[in-house]
Short mmCIF file of C-alpha atoms in Angstrom, two decimals:
data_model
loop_
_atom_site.label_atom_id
_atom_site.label_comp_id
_atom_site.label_asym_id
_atom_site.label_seq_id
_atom_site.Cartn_x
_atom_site.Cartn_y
_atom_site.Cartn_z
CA UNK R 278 81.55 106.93 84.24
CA UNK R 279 77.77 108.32 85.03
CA UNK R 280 77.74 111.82 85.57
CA UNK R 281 77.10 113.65 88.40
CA UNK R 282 73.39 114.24 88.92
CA UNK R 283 72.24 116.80 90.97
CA UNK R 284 68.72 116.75 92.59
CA UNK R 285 66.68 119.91 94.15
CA UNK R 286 64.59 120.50 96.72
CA UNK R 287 67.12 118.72 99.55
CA UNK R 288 67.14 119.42 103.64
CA UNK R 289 70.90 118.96 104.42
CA UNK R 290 72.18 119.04 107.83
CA UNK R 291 75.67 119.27 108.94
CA UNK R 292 76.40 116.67 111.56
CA UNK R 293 79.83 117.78 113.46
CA UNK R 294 81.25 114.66 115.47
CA UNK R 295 79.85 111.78 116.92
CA UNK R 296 78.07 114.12 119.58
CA UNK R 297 75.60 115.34 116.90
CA UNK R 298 75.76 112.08 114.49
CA UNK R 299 75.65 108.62 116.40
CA UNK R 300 72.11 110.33 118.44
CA UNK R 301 70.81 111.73 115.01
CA UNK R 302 71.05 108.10 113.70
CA UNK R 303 69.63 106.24 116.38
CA UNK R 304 66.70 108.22 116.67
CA UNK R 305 66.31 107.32 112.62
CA UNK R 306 66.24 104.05 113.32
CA UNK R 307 64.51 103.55 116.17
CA UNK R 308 61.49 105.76 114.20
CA UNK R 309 61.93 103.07 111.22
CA UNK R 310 58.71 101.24 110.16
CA UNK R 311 59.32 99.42 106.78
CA UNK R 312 63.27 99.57 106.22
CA UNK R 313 66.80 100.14 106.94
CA UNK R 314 70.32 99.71 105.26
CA UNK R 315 73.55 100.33 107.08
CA UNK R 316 77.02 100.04 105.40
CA UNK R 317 80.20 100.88 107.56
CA UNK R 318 83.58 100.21 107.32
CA UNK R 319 84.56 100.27 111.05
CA UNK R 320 81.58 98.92 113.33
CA UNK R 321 82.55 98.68 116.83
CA UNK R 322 81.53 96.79 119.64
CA UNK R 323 82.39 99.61 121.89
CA UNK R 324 79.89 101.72 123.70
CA UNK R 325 78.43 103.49 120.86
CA UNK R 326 78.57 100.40 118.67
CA UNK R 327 76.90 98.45 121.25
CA UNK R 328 73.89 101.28 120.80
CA UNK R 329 73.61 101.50 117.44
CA UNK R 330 73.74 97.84 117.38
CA UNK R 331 70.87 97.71 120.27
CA UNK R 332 68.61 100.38 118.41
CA UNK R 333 69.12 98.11 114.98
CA UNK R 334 67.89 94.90 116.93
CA UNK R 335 65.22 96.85 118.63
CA UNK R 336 63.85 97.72 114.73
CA UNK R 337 64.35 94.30 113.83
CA UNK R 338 62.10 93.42 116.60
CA UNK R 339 59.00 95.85 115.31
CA UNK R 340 59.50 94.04 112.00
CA UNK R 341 61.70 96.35 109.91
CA UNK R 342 63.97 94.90 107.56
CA UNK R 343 67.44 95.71 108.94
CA UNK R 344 70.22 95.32 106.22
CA UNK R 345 73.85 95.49 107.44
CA UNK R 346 77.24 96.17 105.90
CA UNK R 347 80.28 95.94 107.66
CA UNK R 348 83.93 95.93 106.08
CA UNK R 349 85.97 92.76 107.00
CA UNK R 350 89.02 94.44 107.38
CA UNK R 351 88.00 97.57 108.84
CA UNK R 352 85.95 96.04 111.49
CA UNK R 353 88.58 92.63 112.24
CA UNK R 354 87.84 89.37 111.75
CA UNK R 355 87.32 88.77 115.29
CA UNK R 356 85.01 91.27 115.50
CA UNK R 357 83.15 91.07 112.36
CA UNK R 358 81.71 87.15 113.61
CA UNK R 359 81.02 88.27 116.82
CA UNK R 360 78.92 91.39 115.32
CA UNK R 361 77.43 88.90 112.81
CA UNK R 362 76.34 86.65 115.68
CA UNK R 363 74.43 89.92 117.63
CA UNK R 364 72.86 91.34 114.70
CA UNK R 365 71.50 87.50 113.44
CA UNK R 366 70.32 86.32 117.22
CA UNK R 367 68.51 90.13 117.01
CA UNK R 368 66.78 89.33 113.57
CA UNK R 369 69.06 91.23 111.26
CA UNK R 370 70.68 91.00 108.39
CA UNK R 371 74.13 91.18 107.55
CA UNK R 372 76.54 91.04 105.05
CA UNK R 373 80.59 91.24 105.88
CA UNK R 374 82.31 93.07 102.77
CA UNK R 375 85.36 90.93 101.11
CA UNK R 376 86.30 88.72 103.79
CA UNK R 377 89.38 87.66 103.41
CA UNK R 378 90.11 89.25 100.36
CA UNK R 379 88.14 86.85 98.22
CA UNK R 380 87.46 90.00 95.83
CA UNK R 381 91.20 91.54 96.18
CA UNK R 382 92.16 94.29 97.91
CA UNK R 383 89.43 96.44 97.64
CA UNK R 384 87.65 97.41 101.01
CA UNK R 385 84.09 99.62 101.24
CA UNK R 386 85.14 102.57 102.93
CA UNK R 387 81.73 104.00 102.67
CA UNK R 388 79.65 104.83 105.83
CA UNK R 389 76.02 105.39 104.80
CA UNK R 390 72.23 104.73 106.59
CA UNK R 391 68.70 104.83 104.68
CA UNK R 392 65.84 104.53 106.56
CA UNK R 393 62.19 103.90 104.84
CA UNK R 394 63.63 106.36 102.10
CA UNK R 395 62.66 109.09 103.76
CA UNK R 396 65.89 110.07 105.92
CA UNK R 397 70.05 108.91 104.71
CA UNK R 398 72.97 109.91 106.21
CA UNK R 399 76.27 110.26 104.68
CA UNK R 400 80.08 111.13 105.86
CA UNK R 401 83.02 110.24 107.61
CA UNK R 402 81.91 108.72 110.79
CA UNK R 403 82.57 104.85 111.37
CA UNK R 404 79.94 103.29 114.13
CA UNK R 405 83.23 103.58 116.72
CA UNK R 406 84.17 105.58 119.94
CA UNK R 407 84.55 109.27 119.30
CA UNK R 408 87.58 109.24 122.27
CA UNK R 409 89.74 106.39 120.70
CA UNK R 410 91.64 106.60 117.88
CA UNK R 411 90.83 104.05 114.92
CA UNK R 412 95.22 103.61 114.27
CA UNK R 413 94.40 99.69 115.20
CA UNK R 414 95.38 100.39 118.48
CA UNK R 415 92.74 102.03 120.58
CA UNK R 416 94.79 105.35 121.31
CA UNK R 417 92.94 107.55 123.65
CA UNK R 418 92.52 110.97 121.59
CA UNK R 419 92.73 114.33 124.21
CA UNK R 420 89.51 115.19 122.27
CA UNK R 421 86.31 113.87 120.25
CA UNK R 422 87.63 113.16 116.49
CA UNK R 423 86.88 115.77 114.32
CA UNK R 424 84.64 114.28 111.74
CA UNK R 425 81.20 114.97 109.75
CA UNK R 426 78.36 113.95 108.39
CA UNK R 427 75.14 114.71 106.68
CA UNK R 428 71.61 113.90 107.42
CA UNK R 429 69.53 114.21 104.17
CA UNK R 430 65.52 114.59 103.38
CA UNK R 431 64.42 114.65 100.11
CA UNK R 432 64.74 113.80 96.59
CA UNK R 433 68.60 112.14 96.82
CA UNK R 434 67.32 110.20 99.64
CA UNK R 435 65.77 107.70 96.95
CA UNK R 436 69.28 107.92 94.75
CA UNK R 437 71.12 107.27 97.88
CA UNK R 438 68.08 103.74 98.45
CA UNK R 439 68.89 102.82 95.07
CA UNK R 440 72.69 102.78 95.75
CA UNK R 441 72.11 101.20 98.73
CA UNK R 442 69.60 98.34 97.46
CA UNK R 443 72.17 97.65 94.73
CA UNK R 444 75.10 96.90 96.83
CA UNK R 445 73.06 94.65 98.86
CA UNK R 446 71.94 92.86 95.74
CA UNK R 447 75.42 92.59 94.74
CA UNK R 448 76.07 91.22 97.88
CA UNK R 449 73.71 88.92 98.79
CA UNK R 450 72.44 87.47 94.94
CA UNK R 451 68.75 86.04 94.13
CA UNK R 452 68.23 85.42 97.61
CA UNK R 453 66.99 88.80 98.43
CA UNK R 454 65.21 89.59 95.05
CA UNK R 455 62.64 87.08 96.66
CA UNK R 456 62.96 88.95 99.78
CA UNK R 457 62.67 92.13 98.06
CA UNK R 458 59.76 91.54 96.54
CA UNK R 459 57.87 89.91 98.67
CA UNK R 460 58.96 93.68 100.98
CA UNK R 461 57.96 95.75 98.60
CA UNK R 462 53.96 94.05 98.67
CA UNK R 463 53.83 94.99 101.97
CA UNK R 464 55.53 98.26 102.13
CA UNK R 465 53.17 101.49 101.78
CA UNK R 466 54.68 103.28 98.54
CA UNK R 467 54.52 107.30 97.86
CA UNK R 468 56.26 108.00 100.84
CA UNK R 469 56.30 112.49 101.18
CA UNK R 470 59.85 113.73 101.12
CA UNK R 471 60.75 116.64 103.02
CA UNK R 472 61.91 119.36 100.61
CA UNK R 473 64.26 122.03 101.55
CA UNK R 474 66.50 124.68 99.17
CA UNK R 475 69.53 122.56 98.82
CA UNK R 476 71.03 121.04 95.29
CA UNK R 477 72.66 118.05 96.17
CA UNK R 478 74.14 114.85 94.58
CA UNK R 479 75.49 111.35 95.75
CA UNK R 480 79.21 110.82 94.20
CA UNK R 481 80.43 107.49 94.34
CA UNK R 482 84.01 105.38 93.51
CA UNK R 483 84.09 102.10 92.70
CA UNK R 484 86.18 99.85 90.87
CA UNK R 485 83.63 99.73 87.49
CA UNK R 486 81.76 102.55 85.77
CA UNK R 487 83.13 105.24 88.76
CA UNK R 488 86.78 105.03 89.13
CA UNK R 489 87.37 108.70 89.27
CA UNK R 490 84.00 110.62 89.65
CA UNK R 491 84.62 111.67 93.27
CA UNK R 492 88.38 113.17 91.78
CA UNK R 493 86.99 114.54 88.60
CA UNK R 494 84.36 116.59 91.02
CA UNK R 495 86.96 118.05 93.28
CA UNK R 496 89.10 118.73 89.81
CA UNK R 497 86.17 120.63 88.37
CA UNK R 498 85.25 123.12 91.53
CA UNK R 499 88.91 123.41 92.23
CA UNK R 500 89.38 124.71 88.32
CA UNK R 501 85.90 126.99 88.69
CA UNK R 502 86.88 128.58 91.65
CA UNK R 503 87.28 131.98 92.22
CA UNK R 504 87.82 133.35 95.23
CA UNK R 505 88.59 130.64 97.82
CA UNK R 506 89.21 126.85 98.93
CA UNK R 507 88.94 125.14 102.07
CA UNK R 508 89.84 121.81 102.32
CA UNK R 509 90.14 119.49 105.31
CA UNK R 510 91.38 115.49 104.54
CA UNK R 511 93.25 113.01 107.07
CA UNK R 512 95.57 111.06 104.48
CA UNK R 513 97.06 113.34 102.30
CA UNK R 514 98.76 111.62 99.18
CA UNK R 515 96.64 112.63 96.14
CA UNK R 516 98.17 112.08 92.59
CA UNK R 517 99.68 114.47 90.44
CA UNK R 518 96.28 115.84 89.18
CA UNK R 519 95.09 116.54 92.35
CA UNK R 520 97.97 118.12 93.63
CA UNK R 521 98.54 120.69 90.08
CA UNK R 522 94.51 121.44 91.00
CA UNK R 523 95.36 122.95 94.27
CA UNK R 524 98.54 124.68 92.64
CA UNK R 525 97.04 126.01 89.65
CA UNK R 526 94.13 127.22 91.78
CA UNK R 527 96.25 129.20 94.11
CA UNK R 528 98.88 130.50 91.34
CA UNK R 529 95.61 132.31 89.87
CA UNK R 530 94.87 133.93 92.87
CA UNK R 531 91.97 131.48 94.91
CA UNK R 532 92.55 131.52 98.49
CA UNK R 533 93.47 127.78 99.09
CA UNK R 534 93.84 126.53 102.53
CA UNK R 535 94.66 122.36 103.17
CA UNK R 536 93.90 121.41 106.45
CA UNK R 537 95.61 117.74 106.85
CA UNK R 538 95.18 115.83 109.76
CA UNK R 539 98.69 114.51 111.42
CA UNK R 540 100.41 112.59 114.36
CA UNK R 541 98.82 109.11 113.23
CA UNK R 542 100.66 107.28 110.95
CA UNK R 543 104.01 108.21 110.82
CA UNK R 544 105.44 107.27 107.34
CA UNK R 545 101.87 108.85 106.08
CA UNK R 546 102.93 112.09 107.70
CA UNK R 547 106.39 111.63 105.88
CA UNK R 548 104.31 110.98 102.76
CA UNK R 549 102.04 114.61 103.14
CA UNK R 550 105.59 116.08 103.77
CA UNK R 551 107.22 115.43 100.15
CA UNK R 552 104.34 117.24 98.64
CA UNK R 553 104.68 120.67 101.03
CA UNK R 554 107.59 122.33 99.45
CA UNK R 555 105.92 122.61 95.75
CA UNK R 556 102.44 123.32 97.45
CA UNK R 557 103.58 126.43 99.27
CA UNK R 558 105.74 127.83 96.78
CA UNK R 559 102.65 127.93 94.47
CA UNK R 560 100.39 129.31 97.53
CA UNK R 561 98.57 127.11 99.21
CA UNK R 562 98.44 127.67 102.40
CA UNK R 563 99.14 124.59 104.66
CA UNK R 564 98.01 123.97 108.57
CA UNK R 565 98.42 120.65 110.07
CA UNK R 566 95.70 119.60 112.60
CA UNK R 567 97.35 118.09 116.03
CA UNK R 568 94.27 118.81 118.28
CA UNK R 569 92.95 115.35 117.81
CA UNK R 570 92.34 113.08 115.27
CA UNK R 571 91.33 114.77 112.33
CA UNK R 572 88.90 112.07 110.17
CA UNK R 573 86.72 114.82 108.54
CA UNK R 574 86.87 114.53 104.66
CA UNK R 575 85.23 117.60 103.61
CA UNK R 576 85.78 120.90 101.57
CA UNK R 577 83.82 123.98 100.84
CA UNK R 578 84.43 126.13 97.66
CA UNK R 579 83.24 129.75 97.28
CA UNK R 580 80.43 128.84 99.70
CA UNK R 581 78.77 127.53 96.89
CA UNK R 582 80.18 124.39 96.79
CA UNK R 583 80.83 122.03 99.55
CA UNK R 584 81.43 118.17 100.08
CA UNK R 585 81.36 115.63 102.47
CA UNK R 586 82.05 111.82 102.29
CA UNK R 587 84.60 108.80 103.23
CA UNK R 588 86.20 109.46 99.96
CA UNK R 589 90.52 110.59 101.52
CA UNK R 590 93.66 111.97 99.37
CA UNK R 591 95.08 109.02 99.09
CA UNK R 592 95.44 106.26 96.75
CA UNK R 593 93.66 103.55 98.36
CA UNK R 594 90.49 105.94 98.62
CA UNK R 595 91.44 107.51 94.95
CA UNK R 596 92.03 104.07 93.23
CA UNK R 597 91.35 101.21 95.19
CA UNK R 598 88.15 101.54 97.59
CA UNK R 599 84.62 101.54 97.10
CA UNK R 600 83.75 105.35 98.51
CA UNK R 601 80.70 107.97 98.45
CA UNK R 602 80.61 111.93 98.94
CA UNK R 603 77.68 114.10 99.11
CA UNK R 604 77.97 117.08 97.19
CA UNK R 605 75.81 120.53 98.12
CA UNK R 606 75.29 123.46 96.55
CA UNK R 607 73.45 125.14 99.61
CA UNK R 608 75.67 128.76 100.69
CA UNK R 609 73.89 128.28 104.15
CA UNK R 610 75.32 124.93 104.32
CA UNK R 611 78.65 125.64 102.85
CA UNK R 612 78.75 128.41 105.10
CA UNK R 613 78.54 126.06 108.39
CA UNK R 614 80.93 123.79 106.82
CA UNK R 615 83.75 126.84 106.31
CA UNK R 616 83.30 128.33 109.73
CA UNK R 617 83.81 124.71 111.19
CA UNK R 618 86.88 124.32 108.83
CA UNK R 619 88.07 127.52 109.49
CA UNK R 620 87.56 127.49 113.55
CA UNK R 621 89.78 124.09 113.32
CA UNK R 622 92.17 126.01 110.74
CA UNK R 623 92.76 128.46 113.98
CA UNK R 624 93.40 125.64 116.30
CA UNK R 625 96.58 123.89 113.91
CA UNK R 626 99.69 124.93 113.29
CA UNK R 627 100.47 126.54 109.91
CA UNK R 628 103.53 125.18 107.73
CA UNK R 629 105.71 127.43 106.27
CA UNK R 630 108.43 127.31 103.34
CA UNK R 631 111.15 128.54 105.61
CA UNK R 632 110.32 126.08 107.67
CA UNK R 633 112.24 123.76 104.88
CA UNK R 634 114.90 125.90 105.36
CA UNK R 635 116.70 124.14 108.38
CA UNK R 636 115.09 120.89 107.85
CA UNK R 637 117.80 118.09 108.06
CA UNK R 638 118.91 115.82 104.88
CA UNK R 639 118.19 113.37 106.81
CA UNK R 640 114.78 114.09 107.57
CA UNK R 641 113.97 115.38 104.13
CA UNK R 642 115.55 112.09 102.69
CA UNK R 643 112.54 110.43 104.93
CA UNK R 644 110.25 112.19 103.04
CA UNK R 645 111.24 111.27 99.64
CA UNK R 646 111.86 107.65 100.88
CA UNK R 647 108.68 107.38 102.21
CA UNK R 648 106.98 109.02 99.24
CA UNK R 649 108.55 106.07 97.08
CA UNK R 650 107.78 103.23 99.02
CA UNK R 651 103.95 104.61 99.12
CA UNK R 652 104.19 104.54 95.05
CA UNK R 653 105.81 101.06 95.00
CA UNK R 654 103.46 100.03 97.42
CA UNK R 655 100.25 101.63 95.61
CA UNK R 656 101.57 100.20 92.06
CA UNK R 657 101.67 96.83 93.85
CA UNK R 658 97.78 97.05 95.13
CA UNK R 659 96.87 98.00 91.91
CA UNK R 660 98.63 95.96 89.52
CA UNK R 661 100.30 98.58 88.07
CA UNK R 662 97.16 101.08 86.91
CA UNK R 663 98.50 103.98 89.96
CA UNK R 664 100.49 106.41 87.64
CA UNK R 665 101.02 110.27 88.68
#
């Protein structure tokens, strides 16, 4: 496992829904000149998909090199060919990401943009309707989903490239190196970076040197923190490690608050439930999100440490899926990420342990079913490696 490098001098900007992302990254591309890469796992051909994917062909057009990567089962097959069809009659590349499972189970859940290395983004967002629900099903939501992302400038812009470049190596073999080279002769080099005061570093899973890098960094901040946590996540069914972290951080006295997003998936909700009891009696305070759809996978720590990514609490993000988190060390920018978190704190409902108190045998026999048919299930995916 690499470690996690941190790089200086970074402008990070905190990108709240797809209100303040989706016309962030169009703009980005449509200002392109030499080079863009896109990886998604859900790309829509909704309305906002349809304009990403217009401002993409539109680069394409001017000459850029437009590189595309779309996840085969989080887009749909049906989908996925009639997006490849758009993007190739438009004069861009694309790749579709283990179709049909030809590489296992594993999916890239990852949703990040480089243009010309000058500008990335990073975070949560999927190229999709902010109003519908991404359950499979097109559910209206009675508000935007609450999500992030990140626009960077600077130094990690060219880690973030690199990362990039690889995967679409990986992806498309030999073929590009000739393509690649024969870009780079015509591409201007010593591009200027803009600097700003933020330490920042790209954390990545995948299923060779980084298997647990994105849980060893929230281990480590959770286990250096002092005064408080705030963590937001959708999917809530981290490991044992995980869930002693946020214990053993609030038994010592850090104000830990989990935000976990609910009403989707209804055996997942059954699965965050099993964990409640032992989480509150250590401290941690609890507040489900019902607002909306709560997609945001982010988490600020002393306002000196803050994260956002794709990267969930669950297994399949934890063990299985190719994933990648920014992490900041910025206090203004943790601070804009806690008063978000903590304005959608105010707007869920808190769990408490007395709420346990009257809850039926039935319903708590749901939970621990549930629980063990998401461990039999994991085990399954992974052949066996998913121990607590």
């Amino acid at each position: 496992m690499r470690p996690v490098e941190f790089t200086a001098h970074n402008k990070i900007t905190l990108l709240f829904r797809g209100a303040e992302f989706y016309p962030a990254l169009i703009a980005a591309i449509d200002a392109a000149h030499y080079e863009i890469f896109l990886e998604t796992y859900i790309f829509a051909l909704d309305e906002t998909g349809l304009r990403v994917k217009d401002a993409l062909v539109r680069a394409a057009a001017r000459g850029v090199s437009v590189n595309v990567i779309t996840d085969w089962l989080g887009t749909g097959h049906r989908q996925s060919v009639r997006l490849n069809h758009l993007l190739r009659e438009g004069g861009v590349n694309h790749r579709v990401f283990n179709a049909w499972f030809t590489r296992g189970i594993t999916r890239t859940h990852r949703k990040i943009c480089v243009v010309d290395r000058h500008v990335a983004f990073l975070g949560g967002l999927n190229i999709n309707y902010d109003y519908v629900s991404d359950d499979g099903f097109n559910t209206p939501l009675p508000a935007p989903r609450w999500d992030f992302a990140v626009q960077i400038n600077g130094p990690l812009v060219v880690t973030i490239h690199q990362e990039m470049q690889a995967h679409w190596m990986m992806l498309t073999g030999l073929g590009l190196k000739y393509r690649w080279e024969r870009f780079m002769e015509r591409r201007p080099m010593g591009t200027t970076l803009e600097e700003g005061p933020a330490l920042a570093a790209l954390v990545v899973r995948d299923n060779l040197r980084n298997r647990r890098t994105i849980q060893k960094a929230y281990l480590k901040a959770l286990g250096s923190a002092r005064k408080s946590a705030l963590l937001a996540n959708p999917y809530f069914a981290p490991g044992r490690k995980l869930r002693d972290g946020l214990a053993t951080a609030a038994l010592r006295g850090v104000e830990v608050t989990l935000l976990i997003g609910v009403g989707q998936f209804r055996i997942q909700d059954a699965v965050a439930h099993s964990f409640y009891p032992k989480l509150l009696r250590s401290g941690v305070r609890v507040v489900e999100y019902r607002k909306t759809q709560l997609h945001g996978k982010v988490a600020v720590v002393d306002d000196e440490w803050a994260t956002v990514g794709s990267s969930n609490w669950d297994g399949l993000s934890l063990l299985v899926n190719q994933e990648a988190n920014i992490v900041v060390k910025d206090r203004c920018f943790a601070r804009d990420l806690r008063d978000q978190i903590e304005r959608a704190v105010s707007e869920g409902v808190r769990v408490r342990i007395e709420d346990y108190a009257n809850v039926p045998w039935y319903e708590r026999a749901w939970y621990g079913a549930a629980y063990m048919l998401y461990k039999v299930i994991l085990r399954l995916i992974t052949l066996g490696r998913y121990t607590e």
